[in-house]
Amino acid sequence: MKQKKENTTEKLKIGLYGISGCAGCLLTVIYEDCFTEINELVDIKAFPLIKEDNYKGPLDYCFIEGTVCFDEDIITLKKLRKRSKYIVALGACSHVGGVPSMKNFLNKDKVMRFVYPKYNHLKSTNPTPINKHIKVDYYLPQCPPSKKEILEFVQAITSNRPFRLTEDPVCFECRKKGNPCLLNQGQLCLGPITRGGCDALCPTNDTICYGCRGPCPDANIHAFKELLKEKGYTQKELVAKMQTFAGLQFKEFEEEKSTWLEK
């Protein structure tokens, strides 16, 4: 009788880490219907959120969630970069700065006093996405990231297939699903300038898109601004929406094209 050959292919070594953030992106990974399949495809060597004893050696892929808000975050990032072949920014905070990056557009002292009235000794930096401090190889955007997209990414890297984010705006997915346009219903939705891939989750549930996946590569913010002006919106209203999740990236994107929107 012929003996069956054992599968000796070594699984990719994966680490999942978080810096300053809510841990929601990491929690998305451990949802049962997503985690079971991921765990079968790769070797999860380090996951401090759910594991006490974590591997400290080299990693093939390191997923990182959270925004850089403190000097300690930068130290952590640099250590993880040295250990990892590839870094994956997991979620809106690590990708575009997320909600914490709103602080960059506000009075920082006032924000600190409001959030931490009893702890005036705390020191923080301007919140930034992780690619401002280390090289990032892949991005899995959104708040929280899509379970489907996380799984597709893991399936791609374990089968040597390329992984690419869609370049279409959220509006494209709304049209495919037959959703009514929220802009035409008098709601300031950022779908026309936001990268799709979320299956138009928010507009499908009658909620505006806040741009948590960042701008799509060919977003025409100037034309969008003119459209909103025709609909009676002010620049202040648009800027406030854009700053909710991806203000830093929208700002950089617009500066490359022309001039950032003034309040």
PDB file of C-alpha atoms in Angstrom:
ATOM      1  CA  MET A   1       0.000   0.000   0.000  1.00  0.00           C
ATOM      2  CA  LYS A   2       1.345   3.443  -0.944  1.00  0.00           C
ATOM      3  CA  GLN A   3       1.828   5.798   1.938  1.00  0.00           C
ATOM      4  CA  LYS A   4       0.193   9.189   1.613  1.00  0.00           C
ATOM      5  CA  LYS A   5       2.650  12.040   1.365  1.00  0.00           C
ATOM      6  CA  GLU A   6       2.380  14.465   4.215  1.00  0.00           C
ATOM      7  CA  ASN A   7       1.916  18.103   3.352  1.00  0.00           C
ATOM      8  CA  THR A   8       5.196  19.589   4.523  1.00  0.00           C
ATOM      9  CA  THR A   9       4.544  23.098   3.224  1.00  0.00           C
ATOM     10  CA  GLU A  10       5.224  25.476   6.067  1.00  0.00           C
ATOM     11  CA  LYS A  11       2.441  27.930   6.792  1.00  0.00           C
ATOM     12  CA  LEU A  12       3.090  31.648   6.714  1.00  0.00           C
ATOM     13  CA  LYS A  13       3.921  33.066  10.143  1.00  0.00           C
ATOM     14  CA  ILE A  14       1.430  35.789  11.028  1.00  0.00           C
ATOM     15  CA  GLY A  15       1.310  38.360  13.825  1.00  0.00           C
ATOM     16  CA  LEU A  16      -1.636  40.585  14.750  1.00  0.00           C
ATOM     17  CA  TYR A  17      -0.854  43.647  16.848  1.00  0.00           C
ATOM     18  CA  GLY A  18      -2.489  46.880  17.919  1.00  0.00           C
ATOM     19  CA  ILE A  19      -1.210  50.304  18.897  1.00  0.00           C
ATOM     20  CA  SER A  20      -3.489  53.149  20.086  1.00  0.00           C
ATOM     21  CA  GLY A  21      -7.024  52.211  19.086  1.00  0.00           C
ATOM     22  CA  CYS A  22     -10.235  50.486  20.092  1.00  0.00           C
ATOM     23  CA  ALA A  23      -9.203  46.924  19.063  1.00  0.00           C
ATOM     24  CA  GLY A  24     -12.303  46.712  16.857  1.00  0.00           C
ATOM     25  CA  CYS A  25     -10.252  45.776  13.789  1.00  0.00           C
ATOM     26  CA  LEU A  26      -8.565  42.906  15.626  1.00  0.00           C
ATOM     27  CA  LEU A  27     -11.941  41.772  16.945  1.00  0.00           C
ATOM     28  CA  THR A  28     -13.174  41.581  13.348  1.00  0.00           C
ATOM     29  CA  VAL A  29     -10.463  39.001  12.645  1.00  0.00           C
ATOM     30  CA  ILE A  30     -11.613  36.701  15.450  1.00  0.00           C
ATOM     31  CA  TYR A  31     -15.268  36.538  14.434  1.00  0.00           C
ATOM     32  CA  GLU A  32     -15.887  32.798  14.201  1.00  0.00           C
ATOM     33  CA  ASP A  33     -16.832  32.584  10.528  1.00  0.00           C
ATOM     34  CA  CYS A  34     -13.673  34.480   9.560  1.00  0.00           C
ATOM     35  CA  PHE A  35     -11.114  33.324  12.127  1.00  0.00           C
ATOM     36  CA  THR A  36     -11.565  29.577  11.641  1.00  0.00           C
ATOM     37  CA  GLU A  37     -10.653  29.711   7.961  1.00  0.00           C
ATOM     38  CA  ILE A  38      -7.791  32.160   8.503  1.00  0.00           C
ATOM     39  CA  ASN A  39      -6.367  29.923  11.225  1.00  0.00           C
ATOM     40  CA  GLU A  40      -6.415  26.963   8.825  1.00  0.00           C
ATOM     41  CA  LEU A  41      -4.521  28.878   6.142  1.00  0.00           C
ATOM     42  CA  VAL A  42      -1.782  30.527   8.215  1.00  0.00           C
ATOM     43  CA  ASP A  43       0.131  30.040  11.447  1.00  0.00           C
ATOM     44  CA  ILE A  44      -0.963  32.786  13.850  1.00  0.00           C
ATOM     45  CA  LYS A  45       2.199  33.068  15.932  1.00  0.00           C
ATOM     46  CA  ALA A  46       1.399  36.256  17.817  1.00  0.00           C
ATOM     47  CA  PHE A  47      -1.923  37.816  18.784  1.00  0.00           C
ATOM     48  CA  PRO A  48      -1.532  39.619  22.148  1.00  0.00           C
ATOM     49  CA  LEU A  49      -5.238  40.534  22.266  1.00  0.00           C
ATOM     50  CA  ILE A  50      -6.214  36.878  22.738  1.00  0.00           C
ATOM     51  CA  LYS A  51      -2.939  35.061  23.478  1.00  0.00           C
ATOM     52  CA  GLU A  52      -0.826  35.258  26.621  1.00  0.00           C
ATOM     53  CA  ASP A  53       2.273  33.554  25.263  1.00  0.00           C
ATOM     54  CA  ASN A  54       3.334  35.168  21.983  1.00  0.00           C
ATOM     55  CA  TYR A  55       6.122  34.279  19.565  1.00  0.00           C
ATOM     56  CA  LYS A  56       8.808  36.976  19.384  1.00  0.00           C
ATOM     57  CA  GLY A  57      10.712  35.822  16.289  1.00  0.00           C
ATOM     58  CA  PRO A  58      10.517  36.839  12.620  1.00  0.00           C
ATOM     59  CA  LEU A  59       7.122  37.063  10.912  1.00  0.00           C
ATOM     60  CA  ASP A  60       6.073  36.761   7.290  1.00  0.00           C
ATOM     61  CA  TYR A  61       3.108  39.132   7.640  1.00  0.00           C
ATOM     62  CA  CYS A  62       2.330  41.475  10.506  1.00  0.00           C
ATOM     63  CA  PHE A  63      -1.145  43.039  10.701  1.00  0.00           C
ATOM     64  CA  ILE A  64      -1.259  46.282  12.692  1.00  0.00           C
ATOM     65  CA  GLU A  65      -4.334  48.204  13.806  1.00  0.00           C
ATOM     66  CA  GLY A  66      -4.486  51.613  15.449  1.00  0.00           C
ATOM     67  CA  THR A  67      -3.203  55.162  15.075  1.00  0.00           C
ATOM     68  CA  VAL A  68       0.145  56.542  16.189  1.00  0.00           C
ATOM     69  CA  CYS A  69      -0.812  58.748  19.151  1.00  0.00           C
ATOM     70  CA  PHE A  70       2.183  58.336  21.469  1.00  0.00           C
ATOM     71  CA  ASP A  71       5.957  57.966  21.151  1.00  0.00           C
ATOM     72  CA  GLU A  72       5.590  54.406  22.459  1.00  0.00           C
ATOM     73  CA  ASP A  73       3.522  53.571  19.369  1.00  0.00           C
ATOM     74  CA  ILE A  74       6.417  54.577  17.108  1.00  0.00           C
ATOM     75  CA  ILE A  75       8.817  52.366  19.079  1.00  0.00           C
ATOM     76  CA  THR A  76       6.404  49.423  18.762  1.00  0.00           C
ATOM     77  CA  LEU A  77       6.003  49.983  15.008  1.00  0.00           C
ATOM     78  CA  LYS A  78       9.736  50.070  14.354  1.00  0.00           C
ATOM     79  CA  LYS A  79      10.253  46.845  16.283  1.00  0.00           C
ATOM     80  CA  LEU A  80       7.478  45.116  14.330  1.00  0.00           C
ATOM     81  CA  ARG A  81       8.855  46.415  11.025  1.00  0.00           C
ATOM     82  CA  LYS A  82      12.256  44.864  11.790  1.00  0.00           C
ATOM     83  CA  ARG A  83      10.645  41.497  12.552  1.00  0.00           C
ATOM     84  CA  SER A  84       8.345  41.353   9.532  1.00  0.00           C
ATOM     85  CA  LYS A  85       8.742  40.710   5.818  1.00  0.00           C
ATOM     86  CA  TYR A  86       5.458  42.488   5.121  1.00  0.00           C
ATOM     87  CA  ILE A  87       3.402  44.972   7.118  1.00  0.00           C
ATOM     88  CA  VAL A  88      -0.370  45.135   6.652  1.00  0.00           C
ATOM     89  CA  ALA A  89      -2.237  48.237   7.863  1.00  0.00           C
ATOM     90  CA  LEU A  90      -5.472  46.851   9.288  1.00  0.00           C
ATOM     91  CA  GLY A  91      -8.442  49.219   9.398  1.00  0.00           C
ATOM     92  CA  ALA A  92      -9.037  52.946   9.000  1.00  0.00           C
ATOM     93  CA  CYS A  93      -6.878  54.107  11.917  1.00  0.00           C
ATOM     94  CA  SER A  94      -3.673  52.488  10.683  1.00  0.00           C
ATOM     95  CA  HIS A  95      -4.539  53.236   7.046  1.00  0.00           C
ATOM     96  CA  VAL A  96      -5.693  56.882   7.120  1.00  0.00           C
ATOM     97  CA  GLY A  97      -5.524  57.966  10.778  1.00  0.00           C
ATOM     98  CA  GLY A  98      -9.168  57.260  11.583  1.00  0.00           C
ATOM     99  CA  VAL A  99     -11.224  59.127  14.171  1.00  0.00           C
ATOM    100  CA  PRO A 100      -8.181  59.952  16.391  1.00  0.00           C
ATOM    101  CA  SER A 101      -6.674  61.987  13.535  1.00  0.00           C
ATOM    102  CA  MET A 102      -9.498  64.539  13.919  1.00  0.00           C
ATOM    103  CA  LYS A 103      -7.326  65.967  16.685  1.00  0.00           C
ATOM    104  CA  ASN A 104      -5.005  67.378  13.993  1.00  0.00           C
ATOM    105  CA  PHE A 105      -7.758  69.780  12.960  1.00  0.00           C
ATOM    106  CA  LEU A 106      -8.749  70.868  16.486  1.00  0.00           C
ATOM    107  CA  ASN A 107      -7.220  72.819  19.361  1.00  0.00           C
ATOM    108  CA  LYS A 108      -4.978  70.115  20.862  1.00  0.00           C
ATOM    109  CA  ASP A 109      -4.800  71.542  24.393  1.00  0.00           C
ATOM    110  CA  LYS A 110      -8.571  71.925  24.505  1.00  0.00           C
ATOM    111  CA  VAL A 111      -9.032  68.335  23.301  1.00  0.00           C
ATOM    112  CA  MET A 112      -6.667  66.958  25.971  1.00  0.00           C
ATOM    113  CA  ARG A 113      -8.406  68.942  28.726  1.00  0.00           C
ATOM    114  CA  PHE A 114     -11.815  67.747  27.543  1.00  0.00           C
ATOM    115  CA  VAL A 115     -10.897  64.053  27.282  1.00  0.00           C
ATOM    116  CA  TYR A 116      -8.512  63.835  30.249  1.00  0.00           C
ATOM    117  CA  PRO A 117      -9.514  66.629  32.678  1.00  0.00           C
ATOM    118  CA  LYS A 118      -7.722  64.989  35.644  1.00  0.00           C
ATOM    119  CA  TYR A 119      -4.558  63.899  33.840  1.00  0.00           C
ATOM    120  CA  ASN A 120      -2.751  67.014  32.643  1.00  0.00           C
ATOM    121  CA  HIS A 121       0.620  65.203  32.673  1.00  0.00           C
ATOM    122  CA  LEU A 122      -0.267  63.026  29.664  1.00  0.00           C
ATOM    123  CA  LYS A 123       1.716  63.736  26.519  1.00  0.00           C
ATOM    124  CA  SER A 124       0.615  62.703  23.046  1.00  0.00           C
ATOM    125  CA  THR A 125       1.770  63.342  19.497  1.00  0.00           C
ATOM    126  CA  ASN A 126      -0.309  64.432  16.533  1.00  0.00           C
ATOM    127  CA  PRO A 127      -2.217  61.253  15.539  1.00  0.00           C
ATOM    128  CA  THR A 128      -0.974  59.825  12.244  1.00  0.00           C
ATOM    129  CA  PRO A 129      -1.408  56.644  10.178  1.00  0.00           C
ATOM    130  CA  ILE A 130       1.358  54.067  10.490  1.00  0.00           C
ATOM    131  CA  ASN A 131       2.853  54.715   7.036  1.00  0.00           C
ATOM    132  CA  LYS A 132       4.181  58.040   8.341  1.00  0.00           C
ATOM    133  CA  HIS A 133       6.627  56.082  10.500  1.00  0.00           C
ATOM    134  CA  ILE A 134       7.325  52.742   8.793  1.00  0.00           C
ATOM    135  CA  LYS A 135       7.018  51.220   5.333  1.00  0.00           C
ATOM    136  CA  VAL A 136       3.602  49.603   4.800  1.00  0.00           C
ATOM    137  CA  ASP A 137       3.225  46.905   2.153  1.00  0.00           C
ATOM    138  CA  TYR A 138      -0.539  46.308   2.141  1.00  0.00           C
ATOM    139  CA  TYR A 139      -3.684  48.097   3.294  1.00  0.00           C
ATOM    140  CA  LEU A 140      -6.976  46.626   4.468  1.00  0.00           C
ATOM    141  CA  PRO A 141      -9.054  49.795   4.955  1.00  0.00           C
ATOM    142  CA  GLN A 142     -12.429  50.525   6.546  1.00  0.00           C
ATOM    143  CA  CYS A 143     -13.792  50.955  10.082  1.00  0.00           C
ATOM    144  CA  PRO A 144     -13.886  48.147  10.964  1.00  0.00           C
ATOM    145  CA  PRO A 145     -12.262  46.300   8.044  1.00  0.00           C
ATOM    146  CA  SER A 146     -14.410  43.933   6.015  1.00  0.00           C
ATOM    147  CA  LYS A 147     -14.250  40.280   7.124  1.00  0.00           C
ATOM    148  CA  LYS A 148     -14.643  39.324   3.471  1.00  0.00           C
ATOM    149  CA  GLU A 149     -11.691  41.484   2.412  1.00  0.00           C
ATOM    150  CA  ILE A 150      -9.485  40.185   5.248  1.00  0.00           C
ATOM    151  CA  LEU A 151     -10.221  36.610   4.205  1.00  0.00           C
ATOM    152  CA  GLU A 152      -9.645  37.394   0.513  1.00  0.00           C
ATOM    153  CA  PHE A 153      -6.270  38.906   1.411  1.00  0.00           C
ATOM    154  CA  VAL A 154      -5.190  35.844   3.412  1.00  0.00           C
ATOM    155  CA  GLN A 155      -6.364  33.540   0.613  1.00  0.00           C
ATOM    156  CA  ALA A 156      -4.341  35.600  -1.885  1.00  0.00           C
ATOM    157  CA  ILE A 157      -1.069  35.571   0.065  1.00  0.00           C
ATOM    158  CA  THR A 158      -1.316  31.848   0.800  1.00  0.00           C
ATOM    159  CA  SER A 159      -1.848  30.975  -2.866  1.00  0.00           C
ATOM    160  CA  ASN A 160       0.681  33.436  -4.358  1.00  0.00           C
ATOM    161  CA  ARG A 161      -2.028  35.507  -6.004  1.00  0.00           C
ATOM    162  CA  PRO A 162      -1.876  39.308  -6.226  1.00  0.00           C
ATOM    163  CA  PHE A 163      -4.204  41.279  -3.966  1.00  0.00           C
ATOM    164  CA  ARG A 164      -5.564  44.623  -5.110  1.00  0.00           C
ATOM    165  CA  LEU A 165      -8.063  46.996  -3.601  1.00  0.00           C
ATOM    166  CA  THR A 166     -10.787  48.249  -5.905  1.00  0.00           C
ATOM    167  CA  GLU A 167     -10.264  51.729  -7.339  1.00  0.00           C
ATOM    168  CA  ASP A 168     -13.967  52.349  -7.918  1.00  0.00           C
ATOM    169  CA  PRO A 169     -15.879  54.733  -5.629  1.00  0.00           C
ATOM    170  CA  VAL A 170     -18.579  53.629  -3.197  1.00  0.00           C
ATOM    171  CA  CYS A 171     -21.151  55.087  -5.638  1.00  0.00           C
ATOM    172  CA  PHE A 172     -20.295  52.324  -8.105  1.00  0.00           C
ATOM    173  CA  GLU A 173     -21.377  49.705  -5.561  1.00  0.00           C
ATOM    174  CA  CYS A 174     -24.532  51.658  -4.700  1.00  0.00           C
ATOM    175  CA  ARG A 175     -25.535  51.645  -8.373  1.00  0.00           C
ATOM    176  CA  LYS A 176     -24.914  47.891  -8.608  1.00  0.00           C
ATOM    177  CA  LYS A 177     -27.142  47.293  -5.588  1.00  0.00           C
ATOM    178  CA  GLY A 178     -29.857  49.637  -6.855  1.00  0.00           C
ATOM    179  CA  ASN A 179     -29.588  51.952  -3.841  1.00  0.00           C
ATOM    180  CA  PRO A 180     -31.250  55.366  -4.078  1.00  0.00           C
ATOM    181  CA  CYS A 181     -28.686  58.195  -4.076  1.00  0.00           C
ATOM    182  CA  LEU A 182     -28.476  59.772  -0.620  1.00  0.00           C
ATOM    183  CA  LEU A 183     -27.034  62.978  -2.099  1.00  0.00           C
ATOM    184  CA  ASN A 184     -30.178  63.334  -4.177  1.00  0.00           C
ATOM    185  CA  GLN A 185     -32.187  62.828  -0.983  1.00  0.00           C
ATOM    186  CA  GLY A 186     -30.493  65.796   0.679  1.00  0.00           C
ATOM    187  CA  GLN A 187     -27.820  63.944   2.667  1.00  0.00           C
ATOM    188  CA  LEU A 188     -24.112  64.850   2.475  1.00  0.00           C
ATOM    189  CA  CYS A 189     -22.679  61.460   1.494  1.00  0.00           C
ATOM    190  CA  LEU A 190     -18.969  61.051   0.605  1.00  0.00           C
ATOM    191  CA  GLY A 191     -19.615  58.021  -1.608  1.00  0.00           C
ATOM    192  CA  PRO A 192     -18.573  59.775  -4.873  1.00  0.00           C
ATOM    193  CA  ILE A 193     -15.000  60.397  -3.644  1.00  0.00           C
ATOM    194  CA  THR A 194     -14.457  57.400  -1.326  1.00  0.00           C
ATOM    195  CA  ARG A 195     -12.753  54.144  -2.326  1.00  0.00           C
ATOM    196  CA  GLY A 196     -15.231  51.288  -2.628  1.00  0.00           C
ATOM    197  CA  GLY A 197     -14.832  47.699  -1.497  1.00  0.00           C
ATOM    198  CA  CYS A 198     -17.240  47.889   1.430  1.00  0.00           C
ATOM    199  CA  ASP A 199     -20.201  46.748  -0.687  1.00  0.00           C
ATOM    200  CA  ALA A 200     -21.743  50.179   0.014  1.00  0.00           C
ATOM    201  CA  LEU A 201     -22.507  49.015   3.548  1.00  0.00           C
ATOM    202  CA  CYS A 202     -23.523  52.369   5.034  1.00  0.00           C
ATOM    203  CA  PRO A 203     -25.661  53.737   2.163  1.00  0.00           C
ATOM    204  CA  THR A 204     -27.382  50.345   1.848  1.00  0.00           C
ATOM    205  CA  ASN A 205     -28.493  50.851   5.444  1.00  0.00           C
ATOM    206  CA  ASP A 206     -29.636  54.436   4.737  1.00  0.00           C
ATOM    207  CA  THR A 207     -26.543  55.945   6.376  1.00  0.00           C
ATOM    208  CA  ILE A 208     -24.201  58.354   4.607  1.00  0.00           C
ATOM    209  CA  CYS A 209     -20.656  57.354   3.683  1.00  0.00           C
ATOM    210  CA  TYR A 210     -18.147  59.142   5.940  1.00  0.00           C
ATOM    211  CA  GLY A 211     -15.123  58.174   3.833  1.00  0.00           C
ATOM    212  CA  CYS A 212     -13.559  55.636   6.205  1.00  0.00           C
ATOM    213  CA  ARG A 213     -11.828  53.860   3.278  1.00  0.00           C
ATOM    214  CA  GLY A 214     -10.083  57.062   2.191  1.00  0.00           C
ATOM    215  CA  PRO A 215     -10.303  58.755  -1.223  1.00  0.00           C
ATOM    216  CA  CYS A 216     -10.469  56.616  -4.364  1.00  0.00           C
ATOM    217  CA  PRO A 217      -7.404  57.147  -6.612  1.00  0.00           C
ATOM    218  CA  ASP A 218      -9.188  59.278  -9.212  1.00  0.00           C
ATOM    219  CA  ALA A 219     -11.468  61.195  -6.839  1.00  0.00           C
ATOM    220  CA  ASN A 220     -12.305  64.641  -8.233  1.00  0.00           C
ATOM    221  CA  ILE A 221     -12.731  66.560  -5.009  1.00  0.00           C
ATOM    222  CA  HIS A 222     -12.969  69.911  -6.816  1.00  0.00           C
ATOM    223  CA  ALA A 223     -15.925  68.726  -8.929  1.00  0.00           C
ATOM    224  CA  PHE A 224     -17.520  67.195  -5.834  1.00  0.00           C
ATOM    225  CA  LYS A 225     -17.142  70.502  -4.010  1.00  0.00           C
ATOM    226  CA  GLU A 226     -18.875  72.315  -6.889  1.00  0.00           C
ATOM    227  CA  LEU A 227     -21.691  69.745  -6.886  1.00  0.00           C
ATOM    228  CA  LEU A 228     -22.240  70.246  -3.157  1.00  0.00           C
ATOM    229  CA  LYS A 229     -22.239  74.016  -3.602  1.00  0.00           C
ATOM    230  CA  GLU A 230     -25.055  73.630  -6.148  1.00  0.00           C
ATOM    231  CA  LYS A 231     -26.954  71.547  -3.598  1.00  0.00           C
ATOM    232  CA  GLY A 232     -26.577  74.274  -0.971  1.00  0.00           C
ATOM    233  CA  TYR A 233     -23.850  72.778   1.234  1.00  0.00           C
ATOM    234  CA  THR A 234     -21.035  74.886   2.656  1.00  0.00           C
ATOM    235  CA  GLN A 235     -17.329  74.045   2.550  1.00  0.00           C
ATOM    236  CA  LYS A 236     -17.376  73.887   6.344  1.00  0.00           C
ATOM    237  CA  GLU A 237     -19.950  71.082   6.234  1.00  0.00           C
ATOM    238  CA  LEU A 238     -17.915  69.136   3.667  1.00  0.00           C
ATOM    239  CA  VAL A 239     -14.642  69.560   5.557  1.00  0.00           C
ATOM    240  CA  ALA A 240     -16.265  68.379   8.795  1.00  0.00           C
ATOM    241  CA  LYS A 241     -17.449  65.175   7.085  1.00  0.00           C
ATOM    242  CA  MET A 242     -14.092  64.550   5.402  1.00  0.00           C
ATOM    243  CA  GLN A 243     -12.219  64.974   8.672  1.00  0.00           C
ATOM    244  CA  THR A 244     -14.232  62.293  10.497  1.00  0.00           C
ATOM    245  CA  PHE A 245     -12.087  59.335   9.409  1.00  0.00           C
ATOM    246  CA  ALA A 246      -9.660  60.243   6.645  1.00  0.00           C
ATOM    247  CA  GLY A 247      -9.111  63.991   6.967  1.00  0.00           C
ATOM    248  CA  LEU A 248      -5.328  63.679   6.728  1.00  0.00           C
ATOM    249  CA  GLN A 249      -5.450  61.619   3.548  1.00  0.00           C
ATOM    250  CA  PHE A 250      -8.154  63.736   1.913  1.00  0.00           C
ATOM    251  CA  LYS A 251      -6.031  66.794   2.743  1.00  0.00           C
ATOM    252  CA  GLU A 252      -2.859  65.299   1.220  1.00  0.00           C
ATOM    253  CA  PHE A 253      -4.798  64.078  -1.809  1.00  0.00           C
ATOM    254  CA  GLU A 254      -6.284  67.509  -2.456  1.00  0.00           C
ATOM    255  CA  GLU A 255      -2.954  69.287  -1.917  1.00  0.00           C
ATOM    256  CA  GLU A 256      -1.415  67.121  -4.628  1.00  0.00           C
ATOM    257  CA  LYS A 257      -4.200  68.142  -7.032  1.00  0.00           C
ATOM    258  CA  SER A 258      -4.752  71.793  -6.133  1.00  0.00           C
ATOM    259  CA  THR A 259      -5.546  73.503  -2.840  1.00  0.00           C
ATOM    260  CA  TRP A 260      -7.045  72.032   0.316  1.00  0.00           C
ATOM    261  CA  LEU A 261     -10.546  73.199   1.123  1.00  0.00           C
ATOM    262  CA  GLU A 262     -10.567  76.167   3.442  1.00  0.00           C
ATOM    263  CA  LYS A 263     -13.009  76.181   6.323  1.00  0.00           C
TER     264      LYS A 263
END
